[in-house]
Amino acid sequence: MRAFSALLLSFPALFLISGCALTPTAASGPLPGAAFNGTVHGGQQAIVQAHVHLMAAAANGYGKPSISLLNSALTGVPDTIGAYVLTDGSGEFTITGDYVCVPATQVYIYVTGGDPGSGENSAVGLMTALGSCPVAGTFAITNPNVEVNELTTIAAAYALSGFATDALHISSSGTAPALIGISNAFLNAGNLVENVNGTALATTPAGNGTVPQQEINLIGNILSSCINSGGPSSSACTTLFTNTLANGTTGAQPTDVAGAAINLAHNPSTNIGALYGIPVASPPFGPALPYQPVDFTIALKFTGGGVSENDSFGKTIAVAGDGSVWQATGGGLAAKLSSLGVPISPSTGFGAGIGGGENYMMVDETGNGYALVGGINYGFYKWGPSGAILAPANGFLTGDTHSAGSNAIAFDPAGNIWATNFFQQAYGGGVSLAKFNQSGTLLSEGTVQSELSNPSVLAVDSSSHIWLGDGTAVFEFSLAGTPISSAGGDAQGDVNHPYEIAFDSTGDLWLADSGSNQTELSSTGGLISPAGGYTGNGFLPGYDLAIDGAGHVFVPNSNSSQAGLVETDTTGTIISFTTGYEGGYPGYLIQPSSVALDGSGDAWCTNLYGGFGVPATVLEYIGVSTPVVVPLALAIRTGTLGQRP
């Protein structure tokens, strides 16, 4: 990576907020805050005389300064950050009604300085994500004690990674999709670490997610070595800061531990050996990983809701506008998880009543899910946001019974649905393109270029051009079906049966290619990547890819012996470990098949086979990507493909 379920605090199981909602509410103006208490620790040692700041994420643009909420007229003379309260001799603090809070604002605690036991340490920087300011203007906290330590800092740093430059610059653009994304990000911290005791979770609060607890504890121990040292010039702090630069191997050094944690979340595959090698005399957190990991990505593993193995090729997972995730699971079924990974669909998934595999999943702007279904009859199926069946028994088909075979579907900027149809080929016709409205009514169908035989992928860009991958070429058409590419298609011989097409913010096409790894074409179809595509040691072609708001490309590595989620930059250079991110579970992924990115900076990846008696899962890599506009239907309509919300 690079550098609002509003109305809930970061840990719903620990804090009770009234008026819960899944979308941001309009701010009603600042309202007085209520008192709560907390404790600050470096490892297991109380930090005394530390400055405790109450901060809010800004909503006036990315990279903007956070907002200090405490009122210095009530707390006393501010420091350079703003008003603060001090911890006492036990590391405890109290924030009374000396702040105001705008409803739906995202709030966190930021602690600086103090004495962890060896004297004043200016390298102390710790965070705890609190979440959304309630409509009433107060935090209705059932247990008013909040812990701030290295583990809560890790949870905040990773969950808020997509919105954070450093601990004093956490912000979003303030658009409706951005506010949903940052709200969900704050909530995600509660899936990693418990706020009252400051301990890493082994299971998410809903009970269906596995947390890499040992990895989080390992990172916490590394951070504690600096917190409990003699200060920024100590060996522990020097090693930590020189190996967590802003851009990984370049850029500014962090000035405190919170900044180092945020930089680590931004660059989780950099300097792993040096960080793992920082000595920790008495590790405060356990159990911790007893070995050096491949990377420091943190992923959650979810089961339930009908999540299952699906060996179809293509985009089998998609993210909705509220951050929920849909998976086409095969057999005419779909699974749906909330943005926190909580099952929304029943244990068997949402039913459809039609057989066959599903090799494509997408979501419209109102949250309806669509799956392309194979079998005797080919077509696509539709569910409402709560799983209500919105399609006929055999799905939506074209009017010609000999033209109902499709490998892909896509939305155009008007919200219409396009599907390829190749069964005509067997009856002497050509491949056709069919257009439906969202009610499934066939609007048009026409035969396209005769060179096409079995298109493997279809995509529509923001300029209303249709792109088809077929065999060893890519074909471009207008919405009227008029060929734009030359005879024989673009990039002839440079692609080989691509499974997915994604667009970056410049309009370039990126293809997950079954024979050429990862291929990039310009918006006019010219080859940008080298002949043979972008490749990497141990990286085999994936069935899918997705592009984040920074233009980075995420590809599930289908190398079953070295599977992982590969990240490349805008030039195709691999910046993850060469075989992909492991997320805290070495050797767990077995041929991951599909990936989708959300508006919170998380990457969702399906595990193609559970294998070895392990149930199939959906993984959520926390904060590994830059937030992107979702759903794709919205990005296509608004011309914001591959852009931050």
XYZ file of C-alpha atoms in Angstrom:
645
model
C 0.000 0.000 0.000
C 1.039 3.674 0.010
C 0.354 6.203 1.816
C -19.534 5.482 9.690
C -21.903 2.163 10.826
C -21.950 5.636 12.223
C -23.043 6.100 15.781
C -21.023 3.203 17.145
C -17.771 3.273 19.000
C -14.949 1.176 17.736
C -15.911 -1.835 19.845
C -19.651 -2.488 19.757
C -19.270 -5.313 22.293
C -17.652 -2.949 24.761
C -19.469 0.308 24.209
C -23.183 0.845 23.829
C -24.304 3.704 21.632
C -27.929 4.483 20.992
C -29.270 5.374 17.567
C -27.178 2.947 15.538
C -27.146 3.426 11.769
C -25.162 2.092 8.823
C -24.860 5.348 6.930
C -23.485 8.715 8.013
C -25.989 11.154 9.411
C -26.031 14.845 8.750
C -24.135 16.809 11.366
C -26.406 18.858 13.631
C -23.619 21.021 15.037
C -21.254 20.561 17.969
C -22.777 19.248 21.191
C -21.238 18.901 24.666
C -19.355 15.676 25.400
C -19.683 13.336 28.376
C -16.997 12.146 30.774
C -15.047 8.919 30.400
C -11.905 7.435 31.914
C -8.893 5.623 30.566
C -5.470 4.182 31.274
C -2.254 4.479 29.271
C 0.335 1.697 29.300
C 3.651 1.005 27.609
C 3.510 -2.773 27.567
C 2.379 -3.480 31.117
C 3.917 -0.291 32.599
C 1.818 2.766 33.378
C 2.858 5.932 31.529
C 2.632 8.925 33.856
C 2.326 12.605 32.995
C 1.466 11.771 29.382
C -0.574 14.203 27.283
C -3.947 12.692 26.324
C -5.579 14.337 23.309
C -9.090 13.718 22.006
C -8.973 14.021 18.231
C -11.471 13.873 15.369
C -10.813 12.850 11.776
C -11.202 15.766 9.391
C -13.645 15.612 6.480
C -12.301 18.386 4.247
C -9.852 16.403 2.131
C -7.256 13.662 2.343
C -4.033 14.550 4.160
C -5.694 17.315 6.199
C -4.937 17.819 9.914
C -7.102 16.067 12.471
C -9.195 18.237 14.770
C -8.405 18.658 18.470
C -11.673 18.422 20.418
C -10.690 19.326 23.976
C -11.272 22.897 25.159
C -8.082 24.455 26.543
C -10.138 26.981 28.474
C -11.317 24.034 30.568
C -8.261 21.754 30.518
C -5.492 24.339 30.844
C -2.623 25.511 28.650
C -2.452 23.480 25.390
C 0.652 21.964 23.809
C 1.537 22.242 20.119
C -1.201 19.740 19.231
C -3.975 21.295 21.290
C -5.672 20.897 24.642
C -4.924 17.774 26.658
C -5.384 16.076 30.009
C -2.539 14.420 31.945
C -2.220 10.847 33.125
C -1.628 10.407 36.851
C 0.844 8.218 38.714
C -1.087 5.096 37.693
C -1.331 6.091 34.031
C -5.016 6.926 34.441
C -6.843 9.914 32.989
C -10.318 11.402 32.968
C -11.882 13.371 30.149
C -14.847 15.268 31.531
C -17.330 17.368 29.606
C -14.513 19.562 28.321
C -15.049 18.820 24.647
C -17.723 19.144 22.004
C -18.465 16.586 19.329
C -20.206 16.909 15.963
C -22.527 13.915 15.400
C -21.075 11.276 13.047
C -17.553 12.643 13.495
C -14.967 9.873 13.889
C -13.046 10.229 17.162
C -9.807 8.770 18.527
C -7.432 9.210 21.453
C -3.837 10.228 20.777
C -1.339 10.108 23.662
C 2.114 11.714 23.511
C 5.105 11.831 25.842
C 5.129 10.838 29.471
C 7.294 8.591 31.623
C 6.925 4.805 31.105
C 9.345 4.124 33.957
C 12.743 5.166 32.640
C 12.125 8.880 32.392
C 10.340 11.175 29.981
C 10.126 9.630 26.491
C 9.177 11.928 23.614
C 8.940 8.901 21.312
C 5.731 7.833 23.077
C 2.824 8.059 20.646
C -0.172 5.789 21.214
C -3.715 5.671 19.820
C -7.128 4.167 20.477
C -9.952 4.389 17.923
C -13.227 5.320 19.629
C -15.509 5.657 16.616
C -18.462 7.820 15.752
C -19.725 10.659 17.883
C -23.344 9.789 18.707
C -26.278 11.911 17.645
C -26.809 12.974 21.239
C -23.307 14.428 21.274
C -22.062 12.151 24.051
C -20.429 8.745 24.232
C -22.993 6.578 26.057
C -20.354 4.194 27.340
C -21.471 1.171 29.355
C -17.929 0.655 30.615
C -16.345 4.117 30.731
C -12.752 2.839 30.918
C -10.634 2.933 27.770
C -7.179 1.379 27.410
C -4.452 3.011 25.319
C -1.395 0.862 24.581
C 0.666 -0.599 21.750
C -2.067 -3.056 20.717
C -4.827 -0.435 20.496
C -2.324 1.613 18.490
C -1.832 -1.246 16.032
C -5.601 -1.676 15.650
C -6.053 2.039 14.959
C -3.024 2.297 12.663
C -4.067 -0.618 10.446
C -7.809 0.044 10.432
C -7.330 3.758 9.646
C -4.341 3.250 7.360
C -6.222 4.318 4.234
C -7.114 7.684 5.767
C -3.974 8.390 7.813
C -0.766 10.165 6.887
C 0.329 10.151 10.517
C -1.405 10.323 13.891
C -2.176 14.027 13.425
C -3.430 13.751 9.849
C -6.405 11.386 9.638
C -9.058 12.598 7.231
C -11.378 11.893 4.317
C -12.858 13.908 1.475
C -16.190 14.223 3.295
C -18.226 12.752 0.428
C -20.978 10.303 1.381
C -18.964 7.241 0.203
C -15.874 8.508 2.047
C -17.803 9.003 5.296
C -19.135 5.458 5.082
C -15.642 4.175 4.356
C -13.949 5.918 7.266
C -16.779 4.977 9.640
C -16.389 1.316 8.721
C -12.620 1.678 9.136
C -13.006 2.927 12.711
C -15.326 0.013 13.445
C -12.787 -2.434 12.025
C -10.387 -1.609 14.858
C -12.828 -3.395 17.145
C -12.365 -6.615 15.204
C -8.664 -6.624 16.113
C -8.203 -5.437 19.692
C -10.501 -5.135 22.700
C -10.532 -1.548 23.984
C -11.271 -1.954 27.701
C -8.345 -4.238 28.501
C -6.249 -3.493 25.424
C -5.786 -7.132 24.447
C -5.541 -8.639 20.963
C -8.560 -10.730 20.028
C -8.349 -14.316 18.788
C -11.904 -14.237 17.432
C -13.954 -11.303 16.184
C -16.801 -10.174 18.486
C -19.416 -11.810 16.223
C -17.648 -15.158 16.648
C -17.210 -16.106 12.970
C -13.882 -14.415 12.286
C -10.351 -15.500 13.167
C -7.871 -12.788 14.180
C -4.062 -13.239 13.826
C -3.618 -12.610 17.546
C -0.031 -13.854 17.712
C 1.057 -11.534 14.902
C -0.616 -8.512 16.534
C 1.100 -9.357 19.831
C 4.444 -9.668 18.028
C 4.076 -6.204 16.493
C 2.988 -4.858 19.883
C 6.147 -6.243 21.487
C 8.275 -4.594 18.798
C 6.602 -1.223 19.436
C 6.933 -1.617 23.207
C 10.715 -1.818 22.909
C 10.750 1.859 21.915
C 7.988 2.967 24.284
C 9.813 1.482 27.272
C 13.244 2.758 26.248
C 15.317 5.788 27.110
C 13.802 7.800 24.247
C 14.084 8.433 20.497
C 17.885 8.110 20.513
C 17.766 4.627 22.048
C 18.760 1.645 19.930
C 15.210 0.296 19.936
C 13.639 3.569 18.754
C 16.392 4.256 16.233
C 15.985 0.814 14.668
C 12.191 1.109 14.660
C 12.132 4.574 13.103
C 14.808 3.953 10.446
C 12.933 0.853 9.279
C 9.458 2.409 9.131
C 9.992 5.287 6.728
C 6.965 6.998 5.215
C 7.388 5.291 1.842
C 8.899 2.062 3.106
C 12.533 2.468 2.045
C 12.376 6.222 1.423
C 10.694 9.239 2.965
C 10.655 10.821 6.383
C 11.224 8.934 9.597
C 8.352 8.865 12.088
C 8.851 10.869 15.263
C 6.877 8.604 17.566
C 5.595 5.043 17.835
C 2.107 5.833 16.496
C 3.698 7.215 13.330
C 5.852 4.111 13.023
C 2.774 1.887 13.333
C 0.956 3.824 10.606
C 3.990 3.632 8.299
C 4.226 -0.105 8.959
C 0.575 -0.519 7.977
C 1.332 1.424 4.776
C 4.423 -0.674 3.975
C 3.840 -4.104 5.531
C 6.450 -5.983 3.492
C 9.414 -3.670 4.102
C 12.350 -4.332 6.465
C 10.681 -7.318 8.115
C 13.938 -8.876 9.303
C 15.239 -5.673 10.878
C 11.990 -5.063 12.748
C 11.666 -8.662 13.889
C 15.234 -8.474 15.161
C 14.603 -5.593 17.579
C 15.345 -7.126 20.999
C 12.515 -7.176 23.526
C 13.874 -8.219 26.919
C 10.536 -9.131 28.514
C 7.815 -9.234 25.838
C 4.672 -7.757 27.420
C 2.166 -9.335 25.042
C 1.562 -12.992 24.393
C 1.189 -15.410 22.879
C 3.288 -13.956 20.071
C 4.566 -15.440 16.820
C 7.735 -17.418 17.581
C 9.171 -16.886 14.094
C 9.762 -14.092 11.571
C 6.707 -13.602 9.328
C 6.900 -13.014 5.592
C 5.159 -9.677 6.034
C 3.236 -7.670 8.620
C -0.159 -7.610 6.908
C -3.105 -8.361 9.182
C -6.047 -10.315 7.750
C -9.261 -11.607 9.273
C -10.665 -15.000 8.189
C -14.466 -15.214 8.009
C -16.768 -18.210 7.728
C -20.553 -18.462 7.835
C -23.356 -16.970 5.797
C -22.930 -19.629 3.148
C -19.323 -18.668 2.306
C -18.028 -21.590 0.284
C -15.480 -22.855 -2.189
C -16.105 -21.671 -5.736
C -13.751 -22.890 -8.415
C -15.205 -20.612 -11.084
C -12.848 -18.201 -12.784
C -13.519 -14.476 -12.600
C -14.912 -11.897 -10.212
C -16.815 -13.988 -7.635
C -16.728 -11.346 -4.868
C -17.972 -7.746 -4.865
C -18.354 -4.867 -2.387
C -21.544 -2.842 -1.928
C -21.811 0.847 -1.141
C -22.296 0.216 2.586
C -19.134 -1.896 2.685
C -20.910 -5.251 2.801
C -19.453 -8.061 0.699
C -21.187 -10.485 -1.673
C -19.762 -13.811 -2.862
C -21.142 -15.944 -5.680
C -20.769 -19.364 -4.090
C -21.985 -21.718 -6.829
C -25.104 -23.794 -7.205
C -27.292 -20.736 -7.663
C -26.383 -19.323 -4.243
C -24.765 -16.192 -2.857
C -23.258 -15.306 0.522
C -23.266 -11.858 2.072
C -21.216 -10.481 4.965
C -21.446 -7.071 6.610
C -18.505 -4.655 6.512
C -17.431 -6.256 9.810
C -17.638 -9.766 8.351
C -20.860 -10.625 10.198
C -23.058 -13.018 8.160
C -26.144 -11.372 6.669
C -27.154 -14.369 4.577
C -28.188 -17.625 6.294
C -25.752 -20.497 6.742
C -26.772 -21.923 3.374
C -26.525 -18.555 1.609
C -29.187 -16.712 -0.317
C -30.963 -19.243 -2.560
C -31.791 -18.856 -6.211
C -33.341 -22.149 -7.254
C -31.136 -22.610 -10.300
C -28.205 -24.920 -10.775
C -24.821 -24.400 -12.317
C -21.710 -22.527 -11.309
C -21.387 -18.791 -10.927
C -18.345 -17.050 -12.295
C -19.194 -13.401 -11.749
C -20.645 -11.263 -8.945
C -21.529 -7.573 -8.976
C -23.586 -5.108 -6.934
C -25.629 -2.123 -8.060
C -25.859 1.266 -6.353
C -28.890 0.295 -4.276
C -27.176 -2.808 -2.882
C -28.781 -5.485 -5.054
C -26.529 -8.432 -5.851
C -26.180 -10.015 -9.313
C -24.523 -13.335 -10.157
C -23.845 -14.839 -13.539
C -25.089 -18.423 -13.518
C -24.088 -21.361 -15.705
C -25.674 -24.724 -16.347
C -28.360 -25.881 -18.764
C -29.641 -22.317 -18.954
C -27.165 -19.464 -18.848
C -28.157 -16.073 -17.522
C -27.807 -13.923 -14.451
C -29.578 -13.857 -11.121
C -30.560 -11.003 -8.812
C -31.095 -10.646 -5.059
C -32.227 -7.668 -3.016
C -29.970 -6.307 -0.230
C -31.666 -8.625 2.298
C -31.564 -11.649 -0.008
C -35.029 -11.425 -1.541
C -35.112 -13.181 -4.917
C -35.690 -10.611 -7.662
C -35.328 -12.828 -10.735
C -37.377 -15.574 -12.397
C -36.685 -19.225 -11.622
C -34.073 -19.613 -14.373
C -32.629 -16.135 -14.046
C -32.664 -13.417 -16.677
C -31.976 -14.752 -20.191
C -31.962 -13.332 -23.686
C -34.938 -13.912 -25.935
C -33.007 -16.316 -28.182
C -32.676 -19.728 -26.513
C -29.556 -20.350 -28.620
C -27.817 -17.206 -27.357
C -27.819 -17.644 -23.629
C -24.210 -18.539 -22.875
C -22.218 -15.908 -21.034
C -18.921 -15.660 -19.184
C -19.247 -12.093 -17.859
C -21.622 -9.266 -17.112
C -21.012 -5.576 -16.454
C -22.798 -2.309 -15.743
C -22.555 0.644 -18.103
C -22.667 4.297 -16.921
C -26.477 4.327 -17.299
C -26.827 1.356 -14.966
C -27.782 -1.087 -17.718
C -26.374 -4.621 -17.627
C -24.382 -6.053 -20.519
C -23.710 -9.740 -21.088
C -21.775 -11.690 -23.679
C -23.588 -14.516 -25.448
C -21.640 -17.143 -27.318
C -24.064 -20.054 -27.855
C -25.039 -18.528 -31.185
C -21.581 -19.591 -32.403
C -22.616 -23.241 -32.331
C -25.634 -22.463 -34.492
C -23.854 -20.605 -37.240
C -24.135 -17.151 -35.693
C -21.573 -14.921 -34.077
C -20.974 -13.783 -30.567
C -23.586 -11.271 -29.480
C -23.841 -8.581 -26.832
C -27.089 -8.324 -24.894
C -28.219 -5.294 -22.878
C -30.707 -5.503 -19.994
C -32.142 -2.976 -17.615
C -31.877 -3.710 -13.896
C -35.316 -5.324 -13.941
C -33.965 -7.938 -16.332
C -35.795 -6.711 -19.431
C -33.821 -7.375 -22.607
C -33.255 -3.994 -24.283
C -31.100 -4.995 -27.236
C -28.980 -7.777 -28.655
C -26.658 -7.787 -31.621
C -23.871 -9.819 -33.189
C -20.385 -8.338 -32.934
C -17.072 -8.977 -34.696
C -16.812 -12.379 -36.301
C -13.321 -12.990 -34.843
C -14.841 -13.472 -31.402
C -15.620 -17.040 -30.402
C -15.817 -17.340 -26.611
C -15.277 -14.054 -24.754
C -13.893 -14.718 -21.288
C -14.414 -11.258 -19.800
C -16.453 -8.114 -20.404
C -16.005 -4.651 -18.904
C -17.400 -1.168 -19.538
C -15.302 1.920 -18.881
C -16.442 5.380 -17.795
C -16.365 6.533 -21.445
C -19.086 3.993 -22.263
C -16.780 1.752 -24.231
C -17.233 -2.017 -23.995
C -14.138 -4.191 -23.743
C -14.090 -7.941 -24.395
C -11.217 -10.324 -23.808
C -11.298 -13.245 -26.212
C -8.453 -15.687 -26.813
C -5.272 -13.744 -27.558
C -6.744 -10.286 -28.160
C -8.900 -7.572 -26.601
C -11.819 -6.042 -28.493
C -13.332 -2.583 -27.958
C -16.877 -1.539 -28.977
C -19.196 1.389 -28.565
C -22.466 0.884 -26.693
C -24.086 0.605 -30.128
C -21.899 -2.438 -30.826
C -19.718 -0.610 -33.352
C -16.126 -1.953 -33.376
C -13.519 0.555 -32.212
C -10.509 -1.746 -32.131
C -8.891 -2.854 -35.351
C -9.710 -6.117 -37.095
C -8.454 -8.984 -34.982
C -8.555 -6.876 -31.812
C -5.951 -4.987 -29.794
C -2.827 -6.451 -28.182
C -2.972 -9.428 -30.517
C -0.799 -12.224 -29.163
C 0.058 -10.283 -25.995
C -2.832 -11.651 -23.958
C -4.024 -15.183 -23.427
C -7.605 -15.793 -22.331
C -7.919 -12.994 -19.731
C -10.327 -13.600 -16.844
C -10.862 -10.046 -15.593
C -10.418 -6.432 -16.704
C -10.075 -3.473 -14.338
C -9.537 0.221 -15.078
C -7.268 2.646 -13.267
C -7.939 6.357 -12.826
C -6.182 7.195 -16.120
C -8.428 4.864 -18.109
C -5.758 2.201 -18.668
C -6.905 -1.425 -18.697
C -5.313 -4.081 -16.491
C -6.000 -7.718 -17.283
C -5.695 -10.816 -15.114
C -4.331 -13.037 -17.837
C -4.235 -16.829 -17.717
C -1.054 -16.969 -19.759
C 0.699 -13.614 -19.478
C 0.400 -12.822 -15.803
C -0.700 -9.176 -15.561
C -1.133 -7.090 -18.719
C -1.653 -3.324 -18.992
C -3.170 -1.612 -22.026
C -3.784 2.066 -22.676
C -7.295 3.453 -22.964
C -6.929 3.071 -26.723
C -5.811 -0.558 -26.528
C -2.057 -0.067 -26.932
C 0.273 -2.361 -25.002
C 1.962 -0.651 -22.028
C 3.310 -3.634 -20.110
C 6.225 -5.599 -21.569
C 5.564 -8.407 -23.995
C 4.440 -11.302 -21.842
C 3.026 -8.961 -19.204
C 4.282 -8.012 -15.771
C 5.713 -11.044 -14.012
C 7.414 -11.898 -10.738
C 9.286 -14.700 -9.021
C 6.759 -17.175 -7.635
C 3.842 -15.172 -9.032
C 1.495 -17.093 -11.293
C -1.409 -15.518 -13.195
C -4.542 -14.947 -11.184
C -8.190 -15.290 -12.053
C -9.018 -11.785 -10.917
C -7.594 -8.376 -10.046
C -8.699 -5.069 -8.519
C -7.269 -1.544 -8.516
C -7.228 0.745 -5.475
C -7.431 4.511 -5.115
C -3.657 4.885 -5.572
C -3.596 2.872 -8.798
C -2.065 -0.192 -7.153
C -3.171 -3.557 -8.504
C -4.108 -6.510 -6.284
C -4.014 -10.013 -7.754
C -4.730 -13.324 -5.997
C -1.658 -15.459 -6.688
C -2.884 -18.815 -7.951
C 0.422 -20.599 -7.282
C -0.958 -23.226 -4.902
C 2.417 -23.869 -3.268
C 3.062 -20.177 -2.573
C -0.369 -18.566 -2.574
C -0.997 -15.033 -1.389
C -2.429 -11.651 -2.366
C 0.037 -9.849 -4.642
C 0.211 -6.043 -4.759
C 1.929 -4.202 -7.610
C 2.445 -0.481 -8.068
C 1.423 1.607 -11.080
C 4.414 0.304 -13.063
C 3.637 -3.364 -12.436
C 6.452 -3.742 -9.892
C 5.603 -6.155 -7.081
C 5.719 -4.361 -3.709
C 4.281 -7.176 -1.622
C 6.350 -10.257 -0.933
C 6.857 -11.823 -4.363
C 4.260 -14.543 -3.822
C 1.848 -12.230 -2.048
C 0.741 -11.077 1.376
C -0.007 -13.826 3.895
C -2.016 -11.753 6.376
C -0.632 -13.573 9.404
C -1.441 -17.089 8.164
C 1.608 -18.617 6.446
C 0.632 -21.414 4.090
C -3.089 -20.949 4.720
C -4.240 -19.627 1.337
C -4.759 -22.355 -1.256
C -5.329 -20.868 -4.709
C -7.136 -17.647 -3.750
C -9.450 -16.909 -6.633
C -11.026 -13.464 -6.414
C -10.403 -10.070 -4.810
C -12.472 -6.934 -4.170
C -11.427 -3.658 -2.550
C -13.650 -1.502 -0.349
C -14.008 2.151 0.602
C -12.177 1.631 3.904
C -8.845 0.503 2.465
C -9.387 -3.235 2.965
C -8.883 -6.055 0.452
C -11.364 -8.961 0.510
C -10.122 -12.228 -0.946
C -11.837 -15.582 -1.450
C -9.958 -18.765 -0.634
C -10.648 -21.085 -3.561
C -10.306 -24.282 -1.556
C -10.577 -24.675 2.190
C -8.566 -27.892 1.846
C -7.238 -30.312 4.440
C -10.478 -30.188 6.397
C -10.277 -26.381 6.706
C -13.567 -24.618 5.889
C -13.651 -22.182 2.988
C -13.181 -18.584 4.087
C -13.254 -15.004 2.936
C -10.200 -13.023 4.071
C -10.191 -9.298 4.829
C -6.740 -7.716 4.683
C -7.090 -4.729 7.008
C -5.842 -1.374 5.677
C -3.658 -2.907 2.969
C -5.050 -0.785 0.110
C -6.012 2.805 -0.577
C -9.797 3.327 -0.290
C -11.616 3.228 -3.616
C -15.090 4.228 -4.786
C -17.587 1.377 -4.333
C -19.611 -0.204 -5.700
C -18.057 -0.394 -9.150
C -21.454 0.571 -10.585
C -21.136 3.965 -8.859
C -17.558 4.421 -10.033
C -18.531 3.634 -13.626
C -21.452 6.072 -13.555
C -19.497 8.920 -11.949
C -16.229 8.442 -13.826
C -14.327 7.626 -10.630
C -12.909 4.176 -11.426
C -9.682 3.615 -9.508
C -10.134 6.774 -7.439
C -10.498 7.483 -3.732
C -14.049 8.279 -2.594
